[in-house]
Short mmCIF file of C-alpha atoms in Angstrom, two decimals:
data_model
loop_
_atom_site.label_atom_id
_atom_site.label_comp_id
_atom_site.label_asym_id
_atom_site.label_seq_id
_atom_site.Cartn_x
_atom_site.Cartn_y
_atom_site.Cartn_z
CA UNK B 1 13.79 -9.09 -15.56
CA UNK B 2 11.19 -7.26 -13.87
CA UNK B 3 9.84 -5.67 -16.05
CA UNK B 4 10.44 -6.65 -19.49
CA UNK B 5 8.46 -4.88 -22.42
CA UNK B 6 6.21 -7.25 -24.15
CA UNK B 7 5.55 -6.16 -27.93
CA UNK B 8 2.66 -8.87 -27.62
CA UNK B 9 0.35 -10.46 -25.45
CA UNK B 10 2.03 -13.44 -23.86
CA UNK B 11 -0.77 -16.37 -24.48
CA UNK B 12 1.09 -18.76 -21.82
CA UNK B 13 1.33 -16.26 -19.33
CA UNK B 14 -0.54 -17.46 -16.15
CA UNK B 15 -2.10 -15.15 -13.42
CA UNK B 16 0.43 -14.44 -10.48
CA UNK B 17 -0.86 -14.56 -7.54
CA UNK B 18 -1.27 -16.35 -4.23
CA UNK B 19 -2.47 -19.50 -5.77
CA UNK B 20 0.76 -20.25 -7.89
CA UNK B 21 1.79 -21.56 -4.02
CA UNK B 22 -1.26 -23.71 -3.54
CA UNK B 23 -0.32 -27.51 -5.07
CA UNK B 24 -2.36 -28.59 -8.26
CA UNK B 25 -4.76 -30.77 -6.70
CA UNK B 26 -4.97 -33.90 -8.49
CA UNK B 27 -8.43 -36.14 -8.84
CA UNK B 28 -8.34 -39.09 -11.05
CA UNK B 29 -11.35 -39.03 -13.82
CA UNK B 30 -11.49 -41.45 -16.49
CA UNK B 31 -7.84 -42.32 -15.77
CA UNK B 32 -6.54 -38.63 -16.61
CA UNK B 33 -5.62 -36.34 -14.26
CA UNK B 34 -7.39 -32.83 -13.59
CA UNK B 35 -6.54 -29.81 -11.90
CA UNK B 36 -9.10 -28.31 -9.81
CA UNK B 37 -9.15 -24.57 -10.41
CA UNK B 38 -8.73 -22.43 -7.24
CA UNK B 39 -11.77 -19.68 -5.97
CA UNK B 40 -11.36 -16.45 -7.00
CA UNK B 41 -11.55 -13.80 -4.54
CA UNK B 42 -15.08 -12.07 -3.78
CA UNK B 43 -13.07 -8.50 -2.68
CA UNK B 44 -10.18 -8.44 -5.03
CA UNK B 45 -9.80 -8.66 -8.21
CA UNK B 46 -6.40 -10.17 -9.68
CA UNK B 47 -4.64 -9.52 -12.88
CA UNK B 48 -1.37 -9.85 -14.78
CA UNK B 49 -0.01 -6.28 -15.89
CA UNK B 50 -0.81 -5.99 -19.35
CA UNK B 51 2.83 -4.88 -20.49
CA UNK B 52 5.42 -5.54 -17.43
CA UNK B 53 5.71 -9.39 -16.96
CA UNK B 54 5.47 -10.97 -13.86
CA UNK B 55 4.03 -8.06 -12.26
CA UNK B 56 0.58 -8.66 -10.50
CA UNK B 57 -2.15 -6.00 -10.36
CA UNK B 58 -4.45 -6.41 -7.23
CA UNK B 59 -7.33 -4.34 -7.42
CA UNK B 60 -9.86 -3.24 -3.96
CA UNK B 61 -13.43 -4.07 -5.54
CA UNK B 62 -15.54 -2.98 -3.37
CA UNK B 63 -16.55 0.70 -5.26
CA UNK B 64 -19.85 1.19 -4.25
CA UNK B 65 -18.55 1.69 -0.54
CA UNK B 66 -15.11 3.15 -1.25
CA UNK B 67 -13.32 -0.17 -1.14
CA UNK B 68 -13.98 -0.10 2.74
CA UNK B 69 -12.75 -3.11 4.51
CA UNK B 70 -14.48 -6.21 6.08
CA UNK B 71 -12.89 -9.09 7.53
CA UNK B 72 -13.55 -11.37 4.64
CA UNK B 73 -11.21 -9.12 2.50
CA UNK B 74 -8.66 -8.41 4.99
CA UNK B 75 -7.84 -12.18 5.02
CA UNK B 76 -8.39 -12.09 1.30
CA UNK B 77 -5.56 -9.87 0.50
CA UNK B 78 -3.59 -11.33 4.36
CA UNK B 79 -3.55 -14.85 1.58
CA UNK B 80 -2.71 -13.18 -1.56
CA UNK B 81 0.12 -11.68 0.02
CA UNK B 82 1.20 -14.38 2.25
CA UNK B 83 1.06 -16.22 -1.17
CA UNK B 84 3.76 -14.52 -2.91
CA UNK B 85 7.01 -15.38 -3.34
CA UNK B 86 10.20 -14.24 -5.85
CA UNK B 87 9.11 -17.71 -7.86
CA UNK B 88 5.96 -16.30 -8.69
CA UNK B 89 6.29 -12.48 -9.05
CA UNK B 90 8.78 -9.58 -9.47
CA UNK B 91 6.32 -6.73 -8.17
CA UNK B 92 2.49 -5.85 -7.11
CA UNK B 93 0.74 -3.15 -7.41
CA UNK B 94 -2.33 -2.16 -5.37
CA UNK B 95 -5.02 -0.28 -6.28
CA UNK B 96 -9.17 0.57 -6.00
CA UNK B 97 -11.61 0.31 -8.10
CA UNK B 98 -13.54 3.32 -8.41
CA UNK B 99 -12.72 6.62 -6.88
CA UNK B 100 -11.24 5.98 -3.71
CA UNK B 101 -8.48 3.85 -2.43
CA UNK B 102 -9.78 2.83 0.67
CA UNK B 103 -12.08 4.50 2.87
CA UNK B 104 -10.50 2.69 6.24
CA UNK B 105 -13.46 -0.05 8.04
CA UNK B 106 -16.83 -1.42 6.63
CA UNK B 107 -19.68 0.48 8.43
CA UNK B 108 -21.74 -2.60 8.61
CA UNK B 109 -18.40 -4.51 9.93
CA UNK B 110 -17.77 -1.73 12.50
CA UNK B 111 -21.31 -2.50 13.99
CA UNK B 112 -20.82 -5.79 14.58
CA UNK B 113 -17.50 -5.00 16.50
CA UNK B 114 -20.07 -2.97 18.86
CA UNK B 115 -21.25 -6.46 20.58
CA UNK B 116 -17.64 -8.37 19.80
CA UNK B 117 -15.98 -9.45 23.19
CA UNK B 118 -12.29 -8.91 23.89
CA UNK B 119 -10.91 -11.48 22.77
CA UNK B 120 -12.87 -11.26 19.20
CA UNK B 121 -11.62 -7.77 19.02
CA UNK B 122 -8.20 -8.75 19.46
CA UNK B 123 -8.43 -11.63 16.71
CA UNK B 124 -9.96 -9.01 14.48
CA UNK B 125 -7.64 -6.82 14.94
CA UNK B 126 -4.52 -9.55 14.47
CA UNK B 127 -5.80 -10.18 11.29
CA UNK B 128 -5.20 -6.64 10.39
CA UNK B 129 -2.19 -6.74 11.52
CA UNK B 130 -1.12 -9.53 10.07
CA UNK B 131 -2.14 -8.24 6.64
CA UNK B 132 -0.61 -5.22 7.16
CA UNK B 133 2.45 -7.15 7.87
CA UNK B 134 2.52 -9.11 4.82
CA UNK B 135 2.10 -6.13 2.62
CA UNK B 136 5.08 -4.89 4.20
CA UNK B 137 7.24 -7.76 4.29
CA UNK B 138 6.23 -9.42 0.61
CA UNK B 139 8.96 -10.90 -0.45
CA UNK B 140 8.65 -8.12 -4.06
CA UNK B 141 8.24 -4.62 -3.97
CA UNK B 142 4.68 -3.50 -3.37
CA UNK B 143 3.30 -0.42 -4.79
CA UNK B 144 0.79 1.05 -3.86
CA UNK B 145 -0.90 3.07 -6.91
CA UNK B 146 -3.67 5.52 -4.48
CA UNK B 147 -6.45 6.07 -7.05
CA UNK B 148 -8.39 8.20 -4.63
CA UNK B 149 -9.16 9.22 -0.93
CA UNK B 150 -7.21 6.44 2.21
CA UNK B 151 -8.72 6.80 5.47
CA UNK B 152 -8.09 4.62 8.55
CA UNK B 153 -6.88 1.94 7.40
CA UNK B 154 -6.79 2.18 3.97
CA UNK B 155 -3.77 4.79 5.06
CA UNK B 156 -2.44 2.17 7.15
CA UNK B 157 -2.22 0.34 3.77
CA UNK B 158 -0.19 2.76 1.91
CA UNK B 159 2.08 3.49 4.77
CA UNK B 160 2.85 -0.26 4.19
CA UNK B 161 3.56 -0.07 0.87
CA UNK B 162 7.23 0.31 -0.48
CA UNK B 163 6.37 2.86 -2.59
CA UNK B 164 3.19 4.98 -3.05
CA UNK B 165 2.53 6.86 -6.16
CA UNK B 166 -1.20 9.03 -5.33
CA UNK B 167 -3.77 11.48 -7.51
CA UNK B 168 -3.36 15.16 -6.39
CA UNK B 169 -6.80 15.19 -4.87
CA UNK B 170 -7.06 11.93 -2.68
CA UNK B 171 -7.66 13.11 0.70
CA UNK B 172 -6.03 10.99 3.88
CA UNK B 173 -6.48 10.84 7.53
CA UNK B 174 -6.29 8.86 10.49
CA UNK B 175 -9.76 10.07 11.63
CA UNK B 176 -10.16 7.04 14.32
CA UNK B 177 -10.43 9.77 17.15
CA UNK B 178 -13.60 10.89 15.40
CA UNK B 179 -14.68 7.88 15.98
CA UNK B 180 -13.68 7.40 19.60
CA UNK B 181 -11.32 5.10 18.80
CA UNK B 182 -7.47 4.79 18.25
CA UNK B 183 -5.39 3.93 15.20
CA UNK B 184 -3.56 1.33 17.37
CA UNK B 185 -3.13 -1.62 14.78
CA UNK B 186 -2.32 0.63 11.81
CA UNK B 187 0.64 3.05 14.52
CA UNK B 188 3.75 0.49 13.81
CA UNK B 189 3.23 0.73 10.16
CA UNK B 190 2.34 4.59 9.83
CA UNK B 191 5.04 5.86 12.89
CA UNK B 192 7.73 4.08 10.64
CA UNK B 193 6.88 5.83 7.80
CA UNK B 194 5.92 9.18 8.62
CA UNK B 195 7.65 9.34 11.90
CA UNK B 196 6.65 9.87 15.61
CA UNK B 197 6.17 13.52 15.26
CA UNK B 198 3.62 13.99 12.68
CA UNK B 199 1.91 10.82 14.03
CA UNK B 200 1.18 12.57 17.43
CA UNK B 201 -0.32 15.45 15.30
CA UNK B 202 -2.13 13.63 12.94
CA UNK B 203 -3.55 10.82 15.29
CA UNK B 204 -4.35 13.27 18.03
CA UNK B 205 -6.39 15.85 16.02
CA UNK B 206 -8.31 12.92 13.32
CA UNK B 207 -7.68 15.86 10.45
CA UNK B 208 -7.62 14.93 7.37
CA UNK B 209 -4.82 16.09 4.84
CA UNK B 210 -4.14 16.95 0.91
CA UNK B 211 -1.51 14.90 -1.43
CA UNK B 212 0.54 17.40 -0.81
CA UNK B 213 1.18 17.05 2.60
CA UNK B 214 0.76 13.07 2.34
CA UNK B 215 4.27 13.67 0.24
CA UNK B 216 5.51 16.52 2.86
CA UNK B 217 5.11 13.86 5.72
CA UNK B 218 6.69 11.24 3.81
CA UNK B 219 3.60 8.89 3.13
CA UNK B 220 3.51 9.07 -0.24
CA UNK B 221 6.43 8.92 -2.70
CA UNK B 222 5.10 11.26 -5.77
CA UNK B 223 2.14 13.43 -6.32
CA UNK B 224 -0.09 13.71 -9.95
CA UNK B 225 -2.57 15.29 -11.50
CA UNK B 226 -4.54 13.24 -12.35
CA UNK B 227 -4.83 9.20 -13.25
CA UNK B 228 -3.26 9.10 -16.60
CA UNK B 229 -0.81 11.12 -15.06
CA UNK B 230 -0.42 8.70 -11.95
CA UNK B 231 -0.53 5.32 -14.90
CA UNK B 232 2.52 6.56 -16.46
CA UNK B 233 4.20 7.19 -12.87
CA UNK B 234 3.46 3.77 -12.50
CA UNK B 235 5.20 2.60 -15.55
CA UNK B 236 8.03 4.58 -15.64
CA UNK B 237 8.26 2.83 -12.00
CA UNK B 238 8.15 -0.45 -12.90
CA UNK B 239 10.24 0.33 -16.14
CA UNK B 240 13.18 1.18 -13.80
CA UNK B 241 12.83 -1.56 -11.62
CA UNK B 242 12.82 -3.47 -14.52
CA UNK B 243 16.76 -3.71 -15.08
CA UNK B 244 17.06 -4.33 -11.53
CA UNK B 245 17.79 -7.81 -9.78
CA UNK B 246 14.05 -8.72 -8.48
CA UNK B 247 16.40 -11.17 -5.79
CA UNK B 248 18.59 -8.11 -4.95
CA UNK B 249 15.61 -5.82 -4.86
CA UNK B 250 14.41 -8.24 -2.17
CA UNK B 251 17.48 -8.19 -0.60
CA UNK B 252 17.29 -4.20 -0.35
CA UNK B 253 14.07 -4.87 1.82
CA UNK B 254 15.43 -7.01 4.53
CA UNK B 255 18.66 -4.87 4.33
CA UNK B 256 16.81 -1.87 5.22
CA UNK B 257 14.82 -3.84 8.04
CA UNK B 258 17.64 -5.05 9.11
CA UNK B 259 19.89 -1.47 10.12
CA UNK B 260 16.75 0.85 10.59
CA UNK B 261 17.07 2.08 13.78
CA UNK B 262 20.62 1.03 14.47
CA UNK B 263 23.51 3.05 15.58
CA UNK B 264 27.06 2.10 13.79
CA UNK B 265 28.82 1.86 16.70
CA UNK B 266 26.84 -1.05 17.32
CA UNK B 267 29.42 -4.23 15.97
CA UNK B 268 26.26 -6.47 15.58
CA UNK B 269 25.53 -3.61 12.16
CA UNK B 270 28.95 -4.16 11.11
CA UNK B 271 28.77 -7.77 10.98
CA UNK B 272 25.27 -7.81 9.26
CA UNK B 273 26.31 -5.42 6.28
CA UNK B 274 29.33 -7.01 6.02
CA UNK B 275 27.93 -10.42 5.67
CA UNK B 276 25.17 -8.93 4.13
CA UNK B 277 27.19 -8.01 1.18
CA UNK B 278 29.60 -11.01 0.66
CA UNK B 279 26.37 -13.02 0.27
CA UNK B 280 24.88 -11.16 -2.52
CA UNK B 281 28.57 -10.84 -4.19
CA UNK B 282 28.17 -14.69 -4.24
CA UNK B 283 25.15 -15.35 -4.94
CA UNK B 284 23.96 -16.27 -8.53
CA UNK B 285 22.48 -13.30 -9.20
CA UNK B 286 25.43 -11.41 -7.79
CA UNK B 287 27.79 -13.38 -9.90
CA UNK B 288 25.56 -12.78 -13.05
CA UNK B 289 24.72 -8.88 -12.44
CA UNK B 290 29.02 -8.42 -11.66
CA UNK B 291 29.47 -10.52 -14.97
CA UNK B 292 26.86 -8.79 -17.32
CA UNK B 293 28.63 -5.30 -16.26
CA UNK B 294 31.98 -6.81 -16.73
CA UNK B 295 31.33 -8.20 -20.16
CA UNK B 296 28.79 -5.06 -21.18
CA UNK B 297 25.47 -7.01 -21.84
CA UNK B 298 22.62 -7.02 -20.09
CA UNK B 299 22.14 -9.51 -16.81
CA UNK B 300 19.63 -12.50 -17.52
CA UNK B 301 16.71 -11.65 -15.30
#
C-alpha cells in the first residue's frame, strides 16, 4: 500500500531513495564484511515521510538563494530520480526549503555560461533535460508540493510533476525573455502541460503570474492558503493514493504517455489499450486488486 498509516515510528524503515539501487559495496575487515555508506547529497536533502510509508520526501536546500539551481544539483536530483524504482518507493514528493520553490538558474552558474562554448552549453543544457525527464517519467507518482515562488526552471519542474499542490501566494513565470534568453529546454515539459496557447503568451511576454492563474492554465493541480493548508492537501493526497495499486498507478503513467496525442481512428491506439488492459487484468496485482473486490477485503499492497 502506498500509503499506509503508521500509528508508530517504523525503527527498520530505511531511507528511500536513489541509493537503495546502488549495490552494498562489500570490503573485507577483520574477516567481516562492511557496507560502505553512500554520500549524501550537498543540494538535497532526503527523507522518509514521517506517516505514509514508502513515500520519499526530497527537499531543494539551497534557501538562502531561493533553491536556485546549479549544475551540481541538477545532476543531484537527475540521480535521485534516475534511482527510483517501484522496489524502492510508492511516491515522492518535492519541495524547498525556505520560502520559495525554486527561483529558476544560479546567478553565479548563469555567469559562467557567459564564457561556455557551444557545445558546453548544449551538455548543460542536456543535463536539464535529462532531469526534467526523469521527474517526469519516475517510475511513482511525483508530487510536487510548491512551498513558494517557481521561476524558470523551477516552473519547468512543476510542469513535470504529476501533480502539483502550491501556496496561494507563490508567484511563477517563465521570465527567460527578460533575460534575453529562451525557455527552450524547459518548452516540451511546460507546452504539454499548459498547452501551446498560453505558452506563446506566457513565454513571449516573461510575465509573471498568481496561483490562481498557475491553476487556470493548468500548471498546478490545487490552490491553498497557506502551508498547513497545502500539508494537509498533501496528505489527503497521498492518503488516496494510498488504496491504490502503486504498479497500476505506474501503469496509468505510461498509459497516458502512451495515447496523448493520438486520434482513435488510429488502429495502432486500439491495439495498445487493448493489450494494455489484458496485461494488467493478468498481472499479479491485477489478479489480487480483481480478487480483494471479489471477496470484499482489502488488496495486499
Amino acid at each position: 500500500m502506498l500509503g499506509r498509516v503508521l500509528r508508530r515510528r517504523d525503527t527498520n524503515r530505511r531511507t528511500i531513495n536513489s541509493h537503495y539501487c546502488m549495490k552494498r559495496m562489500v570490503a573485507e575487515t577483520s574477516g567481516k564484511p562492511t557496507i560502505a555508506q553512500p554520500k549524501p547529497f550537498k543540494y538535497i536533502s532526503e527523507a522518509p515521510h514521517k506517516i505514509f510509508k514508502n513515500v520519499i520526501v526530497l527537499t531543494m536546500n539551497r534557501p538562502e538563494i531561493h533553491n536556485a539551481f546549479n549544475a551540481e544539483m541538477i545532476k543531484e536530483l537527475l540521480q535521485i530520480f534516475s534511482g527510483i524504482t517501484l522496489e524502492n518507493a510508492r511516491a515522492v514528493v518535492l519541495t524547498g526549503e525556505g520560502k520559495s520553490f525554486s527561483a529558476g538558474a544560479d546567478a553565479n552558474w548563469m555567469k559562467k555560461m557567459v564564457d561556455y562554448t557551444p557545445e558546453q552549453n548544449i551538455e548543460d543544457a542536456q543535463y536539464l533535460f535529462d532531469m526534467l525527464k526523469a521527474i517526469k517519467h519516475c517510475q511513482v507518482p511525483v508530487i510536487a508540493k510548491v512551498n513558494g515562488s517557481a521561476l524558470g526552471g523551477g516552473a519547468g519542474v512543476v510542469a513535470a510533476a504529476d501533480i502539483a499542490f502550491t501556496v496561494n501566494n507563490a508567484v511563477f513565470g517563465f521570465t527567460e525573455t527578460k533575460l534575453g534568453l529562451i525557455p527552450a529546454t524547459i518548452s516540451p515539459f511546460v507546452v504539454e502541460k499548459i498547452g501551446a496557447s498560453q505558452s506563446r503568451r506566457l513565454f513571449l511576454t516573461g510575465e509573471r503570474f498568481n496561483a490562481m492563474d498557475g491553476l487556470r492554465y493548468g500548471l498546478v493541480h490545487g490552490v491553498y492558503e497557506d502551508q498547513t493548508m497545502l500539508e494537509e492537501a498533501i496528505f489527503q493526497l497521498l492518503k488516496e493514493m494510498s488504496s491504490s495499486s502503486v504498479e497500476a498507478m505506474s501503469s496509468c503513467k505510461n498509459l497516458i504517455e502512451g495515447v496523448k496525442g493520438r486520434s482513435t481512428h488510429d488502429d495502432n491506439v486500439r491495439n495498445f489499450v487493448c493489450s494494455e488492459i489484458a496485461r494488467v487484468r493478468t498481472s499479479p496485482y491485477g489478479q489480487e486488486g480483481l480478487s480483494a473486490f471479489l471477496e470484499k477485503r482489502r488488496p495486499k499492497w
